[in-house]
Short mmCIF file of C-alpha atoms in Angstrom, two decimals:
data_model
loop_
_atom_site.label_atom_id
_atom_site.label_comp_id
_atom_site.label_asym_id
_atom_site.label_seq_id
_atom_site.Cartn_x
_atom_site.Cartn_y
_atom_site.Cartn_z
CA MET P 208 11.03 -23.52 -32.67
CA GLU P 209 7.26 -23.29 -32.49
CA SER P 210 7.38 -20.77 -29.66
CA LYS P 211 9.85 -18.59 -31.58
CA LYS P 212 7.24 -18.11 -34.29
CA TYR P 213 4.78 -16.92 -31.69
CA LEU P 214 4.96 -13.13 -31.61
CA GLU P 215 3.10 -12.23 -28.45
CA TRP P 216 0.84 -9.19 -28.69
CA GLN P 217 1.67 -8.74 -32.39
CA TYR P 218 -2.01 -9.28 -32.98
CA MET P 219 -4.66 -8.51 -30.38
CA GLN P 220 -6.35 -11.88 -30.99
CA ARG P 221 -3.32 -13.75 -29.59
CA PRO P 222 -3.19 -14.06 -25.81
CA PRO P 223 0.05 -14.03 -23.77
CA LEU P 224 2.06 -17.22 -24.30
CA PHE P 225 1.87 -19.63 -21.38
CA GLU P 226 4.84 -19.64 -18.97
CA SER P 227 5.09 -22.61 -16.60
CA ASP P 228 8.10 -21.11 -14.80
CA GLY P 229 6.25 -17.84 -14.26
CA PHE P 230 2.72 -19.15 -13.91
CA ILE P 231 1.36 -16.42 -11.62
CA TYR P 232 2.78 -13.76 -13.93
CA TRP P 233 1.17 -15.42 -16.97
CA LYS P 234 -2.12 -16.06 -15.14
CA ASN P 235 -2.58 -12.39 -14.24
CA ARG P 236 -1.73 -11.23 -17.76
CA PHE P 237 -3.99 -13.82 -19.36
CA GLU P 238 -6.87 -12.83 -17.09
CA THR P 239 -6.43 -9.16 -17.97
CA TYR P 240 -6.23 -9.99 -21.67
CA VAL P 241 -9.44 -12.05 -21.66
CA LYS P 242 -11.36 -9.49 -19.57
CA SER P 243 -10.28 -6.68 -21.88
CA LYS P 244 -11.54 -8.66 -24.84
CA ASP P 245 -14.83 -10.04 -23.51
CA LEU P 246 -16.04 -10.34 -19.90
CA ASP P 247 -18.38 -13.18 -20.90
CA LEU P 248 -15.35 -15.27 -21.86
CA TRP P 249 -13.82 -14.83 -18.40
CA HIS P 250 -17.15 -15.82 -16.85
CA VAL P 251 -17.10 -19.06 -18.86
CA ILE P 252 -13.51 -19.81 -17.85
CA THR P 253 -14.07 -19.31 -14.13
CA ASP P 254 -17.75 -20.22 -13.65
CA GLY P 255 -18.50 -22.73 -16.39
CA ASP P 256 -20.23 -22.97 -19.75
CA PHE P 257 -23.39 -21.11 -20.63
CA PRO P 258 -26.10 -23.81 -20.74
CA PRO P 259 -28.56 -24.05 -23.69
CA ILE P 260 -31.38 -22.81 -21.49
CA GLN P 261 -34.02 -20.23 -22.27
CA ASN P 262 -37.17 -19.05 -20.56
CA ASN P 263 -40.30 -20.50 -22.08
CA PRO P 264 -42.88 -17.68 -22.33
CA GLU P 265 -45.73 -20.19 -22.14
CA THR P 266 -44.63 -22.13 -19.05
CA LYS P 267 -42.67 -19.23 -17.53
CA LYS P 268 -39.89 -21.71 -16.75
CA ASP P 269 -36.27 -22.09 -17.90
CA GLU P 270 -35.99 -25.03 -20.28
CA VAL P 271 -33.24 -26.72 -22.29
CA VAL P 272 -33.62 -25.63 -25.92
CA PRO P 273 -32.74 -28.08 -28.75
CA PHE P 274 -30.24 -26.70 -31.25
CA HIS P 275 -32.78 -26.39 -34.08
CA LYS P 276 -34.99 -24.23 -31.83
CA GLN P 277 -32.29 -21.94 -30.50
CA ASN P 278 -32.55 -18.32 -31.61
CA ASP P 279 -29.54 -16.32 -32.81
CA ASP P 280 -29.03 -14.58 -29.47
CA LEU P 281 -28.82 -17.89 -27.59
CA LYS P 282 -26.48 -19.38 -30.20
CA LYS P 283 -24.16 -16.39 -29.88
CA LYS P 284 -24.13 -16.82 -26.12
CA LEU P 285 -23.42 -20.55 -26.38
CA ALA P 286 -20.60 -19.83 -28.84
CA LYS P 287 -18.78 -18.15 -25.93
CA ASN P 288 -18.09 -21.64 -24.55
CA ASN P 289 -15.89 -22.57 -27.53
CA GLU P 290 -14.41 -19.08 -27.78
CA ALA P 291 -13.21 -19.33 -24.18
CA LYS P 292 -11.58 -22.70 -24.85
CA MET P 293 -9.90 -21.33 -27.96
CA GLU P 294 -8.41 -18.40 -26.02
CA ILE P 295 -6.74 -20.86 -23.65
CA TYR P 296 -5.65 -23.19 -26.46
CA ASN P 297 -4.02 -20.29 -28.30
CA ALA P 298 -1.93 -19.50 -25.23
CA LEU P 299 -0.71 -23.04 -24.59
CA PRO P 300 2.32 -24.83 -26.05
CA ARG P 301 1.75 -28.40 -27.27
CA LYS P 302 3.02 -29.99 -24.05
CA GLU P 303 0.42 -28.16 -21.97
CA TYR P 304 -2.29 -28.75 -24.55
CA GLU P 305 -1.75 -32.52 -24.26
CA ARG P 306 -2.17 -32.20 -20.51
CA ILE P 307 -5.65 -30.70 -20.78
CA LEU P 308 -6.78 -32.55 -23.92
CA ILE P 309 -9.41 -34.61 -22.07
CA CYS P 310 -11.04 -31.53 -20.50
CA GLN P 311 -14.46 -30.76 -21.95
CA THR P 312 -14.99 -27.17 -20.81
CA ALA P 313 -12.90 -24.02 -20.45
CA GLN P 314 -13.48 -24.14 -16.69
CA GLU P 315 -12.10 -27.71 -16.50
CA ILE P 316 -9.05 -26.61 -18.50
CA TRP P 317 -8.49 -23.59 -16.26
CA ASP P 318 -8.91 -25.58 -13.03
CA THR P 319 -6.44 -28.21 -14.32
CA LEU P 320 -3.85 -25.53 -15.08
CA LEU P 321 -4.34 -23.98 -11.63
CA ILE P 322 -3.96 -27.29 -9.80
CA THR P 323 -0.98 -28.36 -11.91
CA HIS P 324 1.01 -25.14 -11.67
CA LYS P 325 -0.38 -23.38 -8.62
CA GLY P 326 -1.17 -26.43 -6.48
CA ASN P 327 -4.19 -27.65 -4.53
CA ASN P 328 -5.38 -26.04 -1.29
CA GLN P 329 -2.69 -27.76 0.78
CA VAL P 330 0.11 -26.72 -1.57
CA LYS P 331 -1.32 -23.20 -1.68
CA ALA P 332 -1.45 -23.06 2.14
CA ASN P 333 2.19 -24.19 2.35
CA LYS P 334 3.24 -21.51 -0.14
CA ILE P 335 1.37 -18.87 1.83
CA ASP P 336 3.01 -19.97 5.09
CA LEU P 337 6.45 -19.70 3.50
CA LEU P 338 5.74 -16.27 2.01
CA VAL P 339 4.27 -14.95 5.27
CA GLN P 340 7.42 -16.12 7.06
CA GLN P 341 9.56 -14.29 4.47
CA TYR P 342 7.39 -11.21 4.93
CA GLU P 343 7.65 -11.26 8.72
CA GLN P 344 11.42 -11.81 8.64
CA PHE P 345 12.08 -9.26 5.90
CA MET P 346 15.01 -6.97 6.62
CA ILE P 347 17.23 -4.58 4.68
CA PRO P 348 20.96 -4.78 5.49
CA GLU P 349 22.71 -1.42 5.56
CA GLU P 350 24.88 -2.33 2.57
CA GLU P 351 21.89 -3.17 0.33
CA SER P 352 20.29 -0.49 -1.81
CA ILE P 353 16.67 0.44 -1.22
CA ASP P 354 15.85 -0.36 -4.86
CA ASN P 355 17.12 -3.94 -4.58
CA ALA P 356 15.43 -4.44 -1.22
CA PHE P 357 12.13 -3.04 -2.47
CA ALA P 358 12.23 -5.36 -5.50
CA LYS P 359 12.58 -8.36 -3.17
CA PHE P 360 9.85 -7.07 -0.88
CA ASN P 361 7.54 -6.42 -3.81
CA THR P 362 8.04 -10.00 -5.04
CA ILE P 363 6.89 -11.31 -1.66
CA ILE P 364 3.75 -9.19 -1.42
CA THR P 365 2.85 -9.73 -5.08
CA SER P 366 3.15 -13.49 -4.61
CA LEU P 367 0.92 -13.29 -1.52
CA LYS P 368 -1.71 -11.32 -3.43
CA ALA P 369 -1.59 -13.84 -6.28
CA LEU P 370 -2.42 -16.56 -3.74
CA ASP P 371 -5.34 -14.47 -2.43
CA GLU P 372 -3.45 -13.64 0.74
CA GLY P 373 -2.22 -10.21 1.62
CA PHE P 374 -1.76 -7.52 4.20
CA SER P 375 -3.12 -3.98 4.13
CA SER P 376 -1.28 -1.24 2.23
CA LYS P 377 -0.69 0.50 5.57
CA ASN P 378 1.02 -2.64 6.85
CA TYR P 379 3.28 -2.73 3.76
CA VAL P 380 4.31 0.90 4.25
CA ARG P 381 5.23 0.36 7.89
CA LYS P 382 7.05 -2.90 7.16
CA ILE P 383 9.73 -1.37 4.92
CA PRO P 384 11.28 1.00 7.50
CA LYS P 385 10.97 -1.62 10.25
CA GLY P 386 13.16 -3.90 8.15
CA ILE P 387 16.10 -1.49 7.86
CA TYR P 388 19.04 -2.70 9.91
CA LEU P 389 22.56 -1.45 10.48
CA GLN P 390 25.59 -3.66 9.93
CA ASN P 391 25.90 -4.32 13.67
CA GLY P 392 22.37 -5.73 13.76
CA ALA P 393 20.78 -2.71 15.42
CA ARG P 394 17.56 -1.50 13.87
CA LYS P 395 17.58 1.93 12.31
CA SER P 396 14.68 4.28 13.07
CA THR P 397 13.35 6.20 10.07
CA PRO P 398 11.30 9.36 9.46
CA ILE P 399 8.48 7.17 8.11
CA GLU P 400 8.16 5.39 11.46
CA GLU P 401 8.25 8.67 13.33
CA SER P 402 5.67 10.21 11.01
CA LYS P 403 2.06 10.32 12.15
CA GLU P 404 0.88 10.31 8.54
CA SER P 405 -1.56 7.41 8.15
CA ASN P 406 -2.22 7.43 4.42
CA LEU P 407 1.30 7.00 3.03
CA THR P 408 1.51 4.85 -0.10
CA LEU P 409 4.03 2.06 -0.59
CA ASP P 410 5.72 4.05 -3.39
#
């Protein structure tokens, strides 16, 4: 019931609602939302909190500044730490919020979500291996429409990009025609393969 009351994008201050079943989709949209709002917030989420440090003009060194000595500019910068956490909190349902409740910083929250829903390095490597295999074995049966086949192909390459793994655009363009097969299993040559044009787009 709580999620039904959440009208995504009705107000610009509300980020996209978290989707565990479509984590990569949500992650990319959330990243774009935060960056469009404030690049400093995305820096805090990915690189960590801004520390209460300022250059001392007398010693010429960076020093930790007590709260009562912080100027307005530094306080505004430090406020980004809580703003970044609030952006993530606003996107999470209660179940996910309870998962990251012990996290102290936005970066810790973000890393926890990534590990939980995207997996650690080993899980990520396994996913990449599976997607690369699907990419290499991709084929389009004669009875399947190009639109349907392209949608499947696009899902594979988008998933690879989301895992920071991908092939060149030129490779994508050449892969589509190489995957077209006739019903008898013979591969069908296409004008794209025969073309010497080197800067064709995937579209």
